[in-house]
Coordinates of C-alpha atoms and ligand atoms in Angstrom, one line a residue:
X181 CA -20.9 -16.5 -57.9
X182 CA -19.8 -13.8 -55.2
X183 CA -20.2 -10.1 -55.9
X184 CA -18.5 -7.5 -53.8
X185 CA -22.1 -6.6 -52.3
X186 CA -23.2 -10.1 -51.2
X187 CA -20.6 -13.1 -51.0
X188 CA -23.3 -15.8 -49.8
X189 CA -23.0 -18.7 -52.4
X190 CA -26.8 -20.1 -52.8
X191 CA -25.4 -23.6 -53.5
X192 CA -22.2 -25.1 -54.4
X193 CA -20.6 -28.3 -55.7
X194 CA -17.9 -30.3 -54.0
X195 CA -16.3 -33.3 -53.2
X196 CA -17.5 -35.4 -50.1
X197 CA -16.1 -39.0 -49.0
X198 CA -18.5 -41.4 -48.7
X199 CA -17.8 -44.9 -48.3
X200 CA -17.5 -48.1 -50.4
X201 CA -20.0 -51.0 -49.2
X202 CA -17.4 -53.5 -49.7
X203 CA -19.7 -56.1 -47.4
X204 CA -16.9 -56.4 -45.2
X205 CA -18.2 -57.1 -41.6
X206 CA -15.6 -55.4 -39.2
X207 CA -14.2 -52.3 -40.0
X208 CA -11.8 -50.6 -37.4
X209 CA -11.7 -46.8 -37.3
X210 CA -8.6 -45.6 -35.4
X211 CA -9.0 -42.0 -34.1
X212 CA -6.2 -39.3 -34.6
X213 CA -4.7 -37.7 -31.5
X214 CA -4.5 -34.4 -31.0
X215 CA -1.2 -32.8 -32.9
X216 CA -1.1 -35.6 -35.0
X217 CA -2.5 -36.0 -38.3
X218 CA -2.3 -39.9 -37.7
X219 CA -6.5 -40.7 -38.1
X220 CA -6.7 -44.3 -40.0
X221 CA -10.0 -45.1 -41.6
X222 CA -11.8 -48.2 -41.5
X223 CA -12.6 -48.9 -45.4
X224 CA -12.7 -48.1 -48.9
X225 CA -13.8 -44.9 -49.9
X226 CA -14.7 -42.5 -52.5
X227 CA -15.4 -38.6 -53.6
X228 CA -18.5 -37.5 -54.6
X229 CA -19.4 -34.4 -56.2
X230 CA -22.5 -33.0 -54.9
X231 CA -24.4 -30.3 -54.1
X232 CA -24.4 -28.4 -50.6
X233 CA -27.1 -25.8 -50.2
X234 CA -26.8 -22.6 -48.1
X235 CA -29.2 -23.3 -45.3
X236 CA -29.4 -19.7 -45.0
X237 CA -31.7 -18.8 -47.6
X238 CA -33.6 -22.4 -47.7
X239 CA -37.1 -21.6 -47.1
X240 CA -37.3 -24.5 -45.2
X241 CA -36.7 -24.5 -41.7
X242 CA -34.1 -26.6 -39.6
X243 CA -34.2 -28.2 -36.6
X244 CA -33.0 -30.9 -34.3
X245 CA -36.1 -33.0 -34.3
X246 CA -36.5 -32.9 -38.5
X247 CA -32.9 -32.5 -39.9
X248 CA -30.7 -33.5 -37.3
X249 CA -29.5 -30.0 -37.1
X250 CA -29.6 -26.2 -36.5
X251 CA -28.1 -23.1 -36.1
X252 CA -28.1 -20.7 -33.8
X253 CA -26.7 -17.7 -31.9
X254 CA -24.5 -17.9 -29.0
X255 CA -22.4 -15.4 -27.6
X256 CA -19.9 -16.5 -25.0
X257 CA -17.9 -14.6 -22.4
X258 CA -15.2 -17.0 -23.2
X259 CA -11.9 -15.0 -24.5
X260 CA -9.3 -18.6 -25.3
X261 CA -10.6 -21.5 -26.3
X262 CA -7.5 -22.9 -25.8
X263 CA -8.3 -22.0 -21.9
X264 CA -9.3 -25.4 -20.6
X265 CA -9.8 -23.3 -17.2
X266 CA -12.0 -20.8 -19.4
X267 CA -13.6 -24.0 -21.1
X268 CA -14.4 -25.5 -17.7
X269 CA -15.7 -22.4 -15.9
X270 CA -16.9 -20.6 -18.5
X271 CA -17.9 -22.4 -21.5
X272 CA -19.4 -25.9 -19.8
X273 CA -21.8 -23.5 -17.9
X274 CA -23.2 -21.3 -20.9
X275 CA -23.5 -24.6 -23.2
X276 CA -25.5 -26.6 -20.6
X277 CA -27.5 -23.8 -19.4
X278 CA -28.3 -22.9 -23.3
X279 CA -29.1 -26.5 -24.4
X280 CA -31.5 -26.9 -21.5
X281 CA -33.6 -23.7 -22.4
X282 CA -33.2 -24.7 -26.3
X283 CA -34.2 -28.6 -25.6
X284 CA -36.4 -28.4 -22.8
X285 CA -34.3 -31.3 -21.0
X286 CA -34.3 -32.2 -16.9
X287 CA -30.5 -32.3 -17.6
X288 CA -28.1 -31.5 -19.8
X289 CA -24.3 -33.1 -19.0
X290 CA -21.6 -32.0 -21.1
X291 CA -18.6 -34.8 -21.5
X292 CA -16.3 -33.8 -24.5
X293 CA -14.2 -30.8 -26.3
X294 CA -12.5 -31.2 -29.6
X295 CA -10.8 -28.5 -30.6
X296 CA -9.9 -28.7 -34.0
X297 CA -7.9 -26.4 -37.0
X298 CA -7.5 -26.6 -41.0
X299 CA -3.5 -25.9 -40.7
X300 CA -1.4 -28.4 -40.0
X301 CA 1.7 -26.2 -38.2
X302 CA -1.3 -24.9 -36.1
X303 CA -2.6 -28.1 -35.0
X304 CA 0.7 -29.2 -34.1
X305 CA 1.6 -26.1 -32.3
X306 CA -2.1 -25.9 -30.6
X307 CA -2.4 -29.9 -29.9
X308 CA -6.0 -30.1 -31.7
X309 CA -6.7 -32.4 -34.0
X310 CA -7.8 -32.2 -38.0
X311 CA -11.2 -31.2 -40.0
X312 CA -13.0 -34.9 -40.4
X313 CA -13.5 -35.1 -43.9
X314 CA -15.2 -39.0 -43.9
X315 CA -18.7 -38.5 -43.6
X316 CA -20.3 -40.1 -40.2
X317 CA -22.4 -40.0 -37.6
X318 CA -20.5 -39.6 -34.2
X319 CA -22.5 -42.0 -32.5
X320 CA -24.6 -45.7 -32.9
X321 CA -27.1 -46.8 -30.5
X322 CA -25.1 -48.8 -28.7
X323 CA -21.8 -46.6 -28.5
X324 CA -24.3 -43.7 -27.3
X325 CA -25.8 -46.2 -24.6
X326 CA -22.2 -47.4 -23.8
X327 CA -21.3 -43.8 -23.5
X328 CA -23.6 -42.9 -20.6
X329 CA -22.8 -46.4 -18.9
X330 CA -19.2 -45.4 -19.3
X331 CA -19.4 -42.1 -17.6
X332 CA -22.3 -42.6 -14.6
X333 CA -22.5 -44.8 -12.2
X334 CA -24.2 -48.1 -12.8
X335 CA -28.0 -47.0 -10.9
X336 CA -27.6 -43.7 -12.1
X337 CA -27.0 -44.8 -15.9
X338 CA -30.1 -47.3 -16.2
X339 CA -32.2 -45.0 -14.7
X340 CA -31.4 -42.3 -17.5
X341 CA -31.1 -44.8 -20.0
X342 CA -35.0 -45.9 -18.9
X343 CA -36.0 -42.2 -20.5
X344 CA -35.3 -40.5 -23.4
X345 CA -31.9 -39.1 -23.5
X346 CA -29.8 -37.7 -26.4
X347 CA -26.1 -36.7 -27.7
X348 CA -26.3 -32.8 -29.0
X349 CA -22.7 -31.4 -30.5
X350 CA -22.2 -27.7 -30.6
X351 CA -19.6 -26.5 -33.0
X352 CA -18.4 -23.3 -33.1
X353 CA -15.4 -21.1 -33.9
X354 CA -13.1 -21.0 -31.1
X355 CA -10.6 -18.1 -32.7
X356 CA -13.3 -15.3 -32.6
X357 CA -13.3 -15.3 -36.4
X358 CA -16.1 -16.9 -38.9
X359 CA -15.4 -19.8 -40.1
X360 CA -14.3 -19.8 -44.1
X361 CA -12.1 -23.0 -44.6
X362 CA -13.4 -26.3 -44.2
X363 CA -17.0 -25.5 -43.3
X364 CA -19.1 -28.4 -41.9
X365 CA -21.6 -30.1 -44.5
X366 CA -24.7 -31.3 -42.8
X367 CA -26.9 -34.0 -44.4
X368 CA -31.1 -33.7 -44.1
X369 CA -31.6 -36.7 -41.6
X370 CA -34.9 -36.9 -43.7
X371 CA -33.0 -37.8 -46.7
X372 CA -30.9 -40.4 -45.3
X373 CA -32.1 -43.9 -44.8
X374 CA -30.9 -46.5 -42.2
X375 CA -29.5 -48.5 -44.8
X376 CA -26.9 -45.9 -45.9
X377 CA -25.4 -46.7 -42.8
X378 CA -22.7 -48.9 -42.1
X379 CA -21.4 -49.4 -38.3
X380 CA -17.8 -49.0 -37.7
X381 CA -16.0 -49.6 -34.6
X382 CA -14.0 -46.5 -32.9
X383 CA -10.4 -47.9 -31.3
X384 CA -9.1 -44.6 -29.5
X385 CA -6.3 -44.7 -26.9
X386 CA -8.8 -44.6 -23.7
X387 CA -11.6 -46.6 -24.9
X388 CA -13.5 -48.7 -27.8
X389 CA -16.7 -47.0 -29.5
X390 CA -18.3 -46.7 -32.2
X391 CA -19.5 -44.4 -34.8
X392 CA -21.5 -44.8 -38.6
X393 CA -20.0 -44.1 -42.0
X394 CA -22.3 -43.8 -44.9
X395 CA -22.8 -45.0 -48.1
X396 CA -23.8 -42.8 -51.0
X397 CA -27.5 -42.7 -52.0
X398 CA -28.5 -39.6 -54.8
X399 CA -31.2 -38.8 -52.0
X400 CA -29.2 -36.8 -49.6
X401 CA -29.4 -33.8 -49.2
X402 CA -26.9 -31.4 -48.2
X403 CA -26.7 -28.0 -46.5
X404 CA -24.2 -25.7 -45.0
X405 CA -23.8 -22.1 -43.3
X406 CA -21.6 -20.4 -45.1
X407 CA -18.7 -18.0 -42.6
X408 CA -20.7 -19.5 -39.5
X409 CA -19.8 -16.0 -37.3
X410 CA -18.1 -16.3 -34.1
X411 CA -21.2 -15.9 -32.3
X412 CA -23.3 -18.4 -34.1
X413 CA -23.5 -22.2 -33.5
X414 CA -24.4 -25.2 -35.4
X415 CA -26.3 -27.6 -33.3
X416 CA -25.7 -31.7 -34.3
X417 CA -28.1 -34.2 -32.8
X418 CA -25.7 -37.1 -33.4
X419 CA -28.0 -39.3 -30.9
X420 CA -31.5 -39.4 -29.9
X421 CA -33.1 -42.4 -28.4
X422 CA -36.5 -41.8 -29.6
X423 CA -38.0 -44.0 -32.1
X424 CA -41.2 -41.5 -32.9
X425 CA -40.2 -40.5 -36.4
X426 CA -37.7 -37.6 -35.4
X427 CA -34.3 -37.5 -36.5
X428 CA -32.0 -40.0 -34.5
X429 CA -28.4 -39.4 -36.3
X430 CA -27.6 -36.5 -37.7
X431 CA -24.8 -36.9 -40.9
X432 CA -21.9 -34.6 -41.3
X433 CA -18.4 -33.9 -42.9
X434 CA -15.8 -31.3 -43.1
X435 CA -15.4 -29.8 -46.8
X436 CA -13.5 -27.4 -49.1
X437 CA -15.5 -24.8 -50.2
X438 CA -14.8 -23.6 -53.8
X439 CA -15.9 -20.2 -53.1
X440 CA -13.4 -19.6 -50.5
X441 CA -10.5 -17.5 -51.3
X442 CA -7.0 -19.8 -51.0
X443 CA -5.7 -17.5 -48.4
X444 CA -8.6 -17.5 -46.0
X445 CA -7.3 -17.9 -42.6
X446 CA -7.3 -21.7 -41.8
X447 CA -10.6 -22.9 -39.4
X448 CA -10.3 -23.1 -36.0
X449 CA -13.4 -24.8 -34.2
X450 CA -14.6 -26.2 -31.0
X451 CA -17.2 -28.8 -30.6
X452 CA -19.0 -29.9 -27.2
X453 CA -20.6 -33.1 -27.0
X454 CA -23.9 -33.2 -24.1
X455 CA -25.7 -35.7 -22.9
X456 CA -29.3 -34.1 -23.1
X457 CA -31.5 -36.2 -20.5
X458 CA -35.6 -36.0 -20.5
Ligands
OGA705 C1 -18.3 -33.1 -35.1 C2 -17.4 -33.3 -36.3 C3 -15.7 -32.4 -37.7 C4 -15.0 -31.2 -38.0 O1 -18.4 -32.0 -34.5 O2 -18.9 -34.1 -34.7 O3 -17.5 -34.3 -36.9 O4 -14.3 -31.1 -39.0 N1 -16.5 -32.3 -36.5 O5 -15.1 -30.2 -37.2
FE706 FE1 -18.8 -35.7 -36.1

């Protein structure tokens, strides 16, 4: 438990939503949109208490290739992340060049924002959209092919889609401010199995993806950064196209921390989604 010295939890237990194998074939996820709390889920679901390790003080280390995910700093000269001008012209160039150096890609294109916040008057009075608390993977093979189809043109995308390419999220705070509420849980991709799994199809407004939900298996393994600083980033590989043995999807889910005071300010976060070409 906290001390007044040293607040870092080493582990804690909480409640994560996993989903119910119910066999059914087609399930339908329908996206909220910004401002409104209105996301409908595709299936059954159901809490599960487990533990979540501070990645912190692991002694192993963490990386995109091996768990799906990592942590590091990055300063930004942006001042509003509510800015789309200061997103465009500040933040898009900072993310790609710093992905580049970090992955060593020929390209890094950045496609998506979320901006999201753990308050419900705030996300109606900011237009951003609510903490995901279903565990998933953002992406499937196919939704992460269709993705790059979607957004070059048709030469272009089957010549990128002939290398290896993958889908990197960076999440951040976007208030200046660690992050207390609703921290991000991030499962080991080395203790997930592709069975856990389960496809789901993504209806949003402008277009039809898809994205996995998981079901529970007593192997995963969970880790989190406790008050991720305002100059620090988590790193999600929630695509990679490579079938070598490194990490392909990367699990994750918003949850409430027990050892977070009630009156914590609410969590506001940004995360980018790039395309990372090789
Ligand atoms: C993501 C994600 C959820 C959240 O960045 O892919 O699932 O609560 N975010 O911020
Ligand atoms: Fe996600």
């Amino acid at each position: 438990m906290p001390n007044e010295t040293h607040s870092e939890p080493t582990i804690v237990q909480a409640d994560v939503k996993y989903m119910t194998d119910t066999g059914e074939k087609r399930l339908i996820y329908i996206p909220s949109e910004a401002g409104q709390d209105n996301s409908k889920w595709a299936g059954r679901y159901e809490d599960r208490k487990v533990e979540i390790r501070n990645a912190r003080i692991e002694p192993s280390v963490f990386d995109l290739d091996t768990a799906g995910f990592a942590i590091a700093s990055q300063s930004t000269a942006v001042t509003d992340f509510y800015d789309d001008a200061q997103i465009a012209d500040v933040y898009e160039p900072e993310v790609a060049a710093f992905l580049q150096q970090l992955t060593g890609a020929a390209r890094v294109h950045i496609f998506d924002h979320t901006r999201r916040a753990d308050s419900e008057s705030m996300r109606s009075e900011k237009v951003v959209r609510e903490p995901a608390g279903v565990i998933h993977n953002d992406y499937t093979q196919a939704s992460a092919e269709k993705r790059v189809r979607d957004l070059f043109p048709a030469d272009e995308a089957e010549d990128l889609l002939s290398r290896r390419f993958a889908i990197v999220n960076l999440w951040r705070s976007s208030n200046n401010a660690p992050i207390e509420t609703a921290p991000l849980a991030l499962c080991d991709a080395r203790s997930v199995s592709d069975g856990d799994l389960i496809t789901v199809e993504r209806h949003s407004k402008d277009r039809i993806g898809e994205v996995q939900q998981v079901i529970f298996n007593p192997d995963h393994r969970w880790f989190y950064y406790p008050r991720l600083e305002a100059d620090e980033a988590l790193l999600i590989k929630t695509y990679d196209s490579a079938t070598d043995g490194r990490a392909r999807f990367s699990v994750h889910t918003a949850f409430e921390d027990p050892t977070v005071s009630a009156d914590a300010p609410p969590r506001e976060s940004i995360e980018t989604r790039a395309f990372v070409f090789y």
